[in-house]
mmCIF file of C-alpha atoms in Angstrom:
data_model
loop_
_atom_site.group_PDB
_atom_site.id
_atom_site.type_symbol
_atom_site.label_atom_id
_atom_site.label_comp_id
_atom_site.label_asym_id
_atom_site.label_seq_id
_atom_site.Cartn_x
_atom_site.Cartn_y
_atom_site.Cartn_z
ATOM 1 C CA MET Q 1 6.862 16.330 8.842
ATOM 2 C CA SER Q 2 10.016 14.989 6.800
ATOM 3 C CA LYS Q 3 9.569 13.162 3.768
ATOM 4 C CA SER Q 4 10.566 9.991 5.846
ATOM 5 C CA SER Q 5 8.366 9.961 7.483
ATOM 6 C CA ILE Q 6 5.065 10.655 4.428
ATOM 7 C CA ARG Q 7 6.637 7.758 2.887
ATOM 8 C CA LYS Q 8 6.741 5.603 5.745
ATOM 9 C CA ARG Q 9 3.187 5.620 6.331
ATOM 10 C CA LEU Q 10 2.166 5.842 3.155
ATOM 11 C CA THR Q 11 4.180 2.546 2.387
ATOM 12 C CA LEU Q 12 2.307 1.163 5.913
ATOM 13 C CA LEU Q 13 -1.586 2.220 4.284
ATOM 14 C CA GLY Q 14 -0.212 0.755 0.805
ATOM 15 C CA THR Q 15 1.135 -2.426 2.636
ATOM 16 C CA LEU Q 16 -2.391 -2.000 4.758
ATOM 17 C CA LEU Q 17 -5.246 -1.737 2.364
ATOM 18 C CA PHE Q 18 -3.204 -4.564 0.288
ATOM 19 C CA ALA Q 19 -3.296 -7.383 2.910
ATOM 20 C CA THR Q 20 -7.097 -6.229 3.710
ATOM 21 C CA GLY Q 21 -7.772 -6.732 -0.187
ATOM 22 C CA LEU Q 22 -5.906 -9.483 0.094
ATOM 23 C CA ALA Q 23 -7.808 -11.756 2.574
ATOM 24 C CA PHE Q 24 -11.211 -10.587 1.472
ATOM 25 C CA ARG Q 25 -9.885 -11.987 -2.153
ATOM 26 C CA ILE Q 26 -9.189 -15.205 -0.370
ATOM 27 C CA ILE Q 27 -12.306 -15.676 2.297
ATOM 28 C CA GLU Q 28 -14.461 -17.429 0.009
ATOM 29 C CA GLU Q 29 -17.256 -16.250 2.621
ATOM 30 C CA LEU Q 30 -16.985 -12.996 1.387
ATOM 31 C CA ILE Q 31 -17.660 -13.680 -2.587
ATOM 32 C CA PRO Q 32 -19.957 -10.280 -2.211
ATOM 33 C CA TYR Q 33 -16.497 -8.706 -1.643
ATOM 34 C CA ARG Q 34 -14.370 -9.666 -4.590
ATOM 35 C CA THR Q 35 -14.578 -6.310 -5.923
ATOM 36 C CA ILE Q 36 -13.974 -4.352 -2.776
ATOM 37 C CA SER Q 37 -10.755 -6.101 -2.749
ATOM 38 C CA ILE Q 38 -9.599 -5.707 -6.009
ATOM 39 C CA ILE Q 39 -9.856 -2.305 -5.268
ATOM 40 C CA GLY Q 40 -7.489 -2.400 -2.239
ATOM 41 C CA MET Q 41 -5.355 -4.453 -3.614
ATOM 42 C CA ILE Q 42 -4.954 -1.625 -6.725
ATOM 43 C CA ALA Q 43 -5.303 1.230 -3.826
ATOM 44 C CA GLY Q 44 -1.902 -0.325 -1.615
ATOM 45 C CA ILE Q 45 0.037 -1.057 -4.785
ATOM 46 C CA ILE Q 46 -0.498 2.813 -5.923
ATOM 47 C CA LEU Q 47 0.563 3.910 -2.150
ATOM 48 C CA ILE Q 48 3.651 1.823 -2.651
ATOM 49 C CA LEU Q 49 4.406 3.063 -5.871
ATOM 50 C CA ILE Q 50 4.023 6.983 -4.693
ATOM 51 C CA SER Q 51 5.910 6.512 -1.683
ATOM 52 C CA ASN Q 52 8.756 5.668 -4.070
ATOM 53 C CA PHE Q 53 8.747 9.237 -4.936
ATOM 54 C CA TYR Q 54 9.354 10.432 -1.660
ATOM 55 C CA ARG Q 55 12.183 8.970 -0.960
ATOM 56 C CA GLU Q 56 14.904 10.768 0.419
ATOM 57 C CA GLN Q 57 18.759 11.749 -1.218
ATOM 58 C CA ARG Q 58 21.145 9.842 0.203
ATOM 59 C CA SER Q 59 24.947 11.853 0.547
ATOM 60 C CA ARG Q 60 28.172 10.025 -1.132
ATOM 61 C CA ASP Q 61 30.042 11.206 1.647
#
């Protein structure tokens, strides 16, 4: 598996986790899930930050 495909998958997973956490945070009927929403948002941000380490170097040509 190449670095770019790993990066794309980590970015997608991080975005989905962040969006799910944000949705749990916004919906008022899901008050018991507030801690899960914060954990989901933090995990999403961490995955997006980790995906930056899988960036391939550009050629200078």
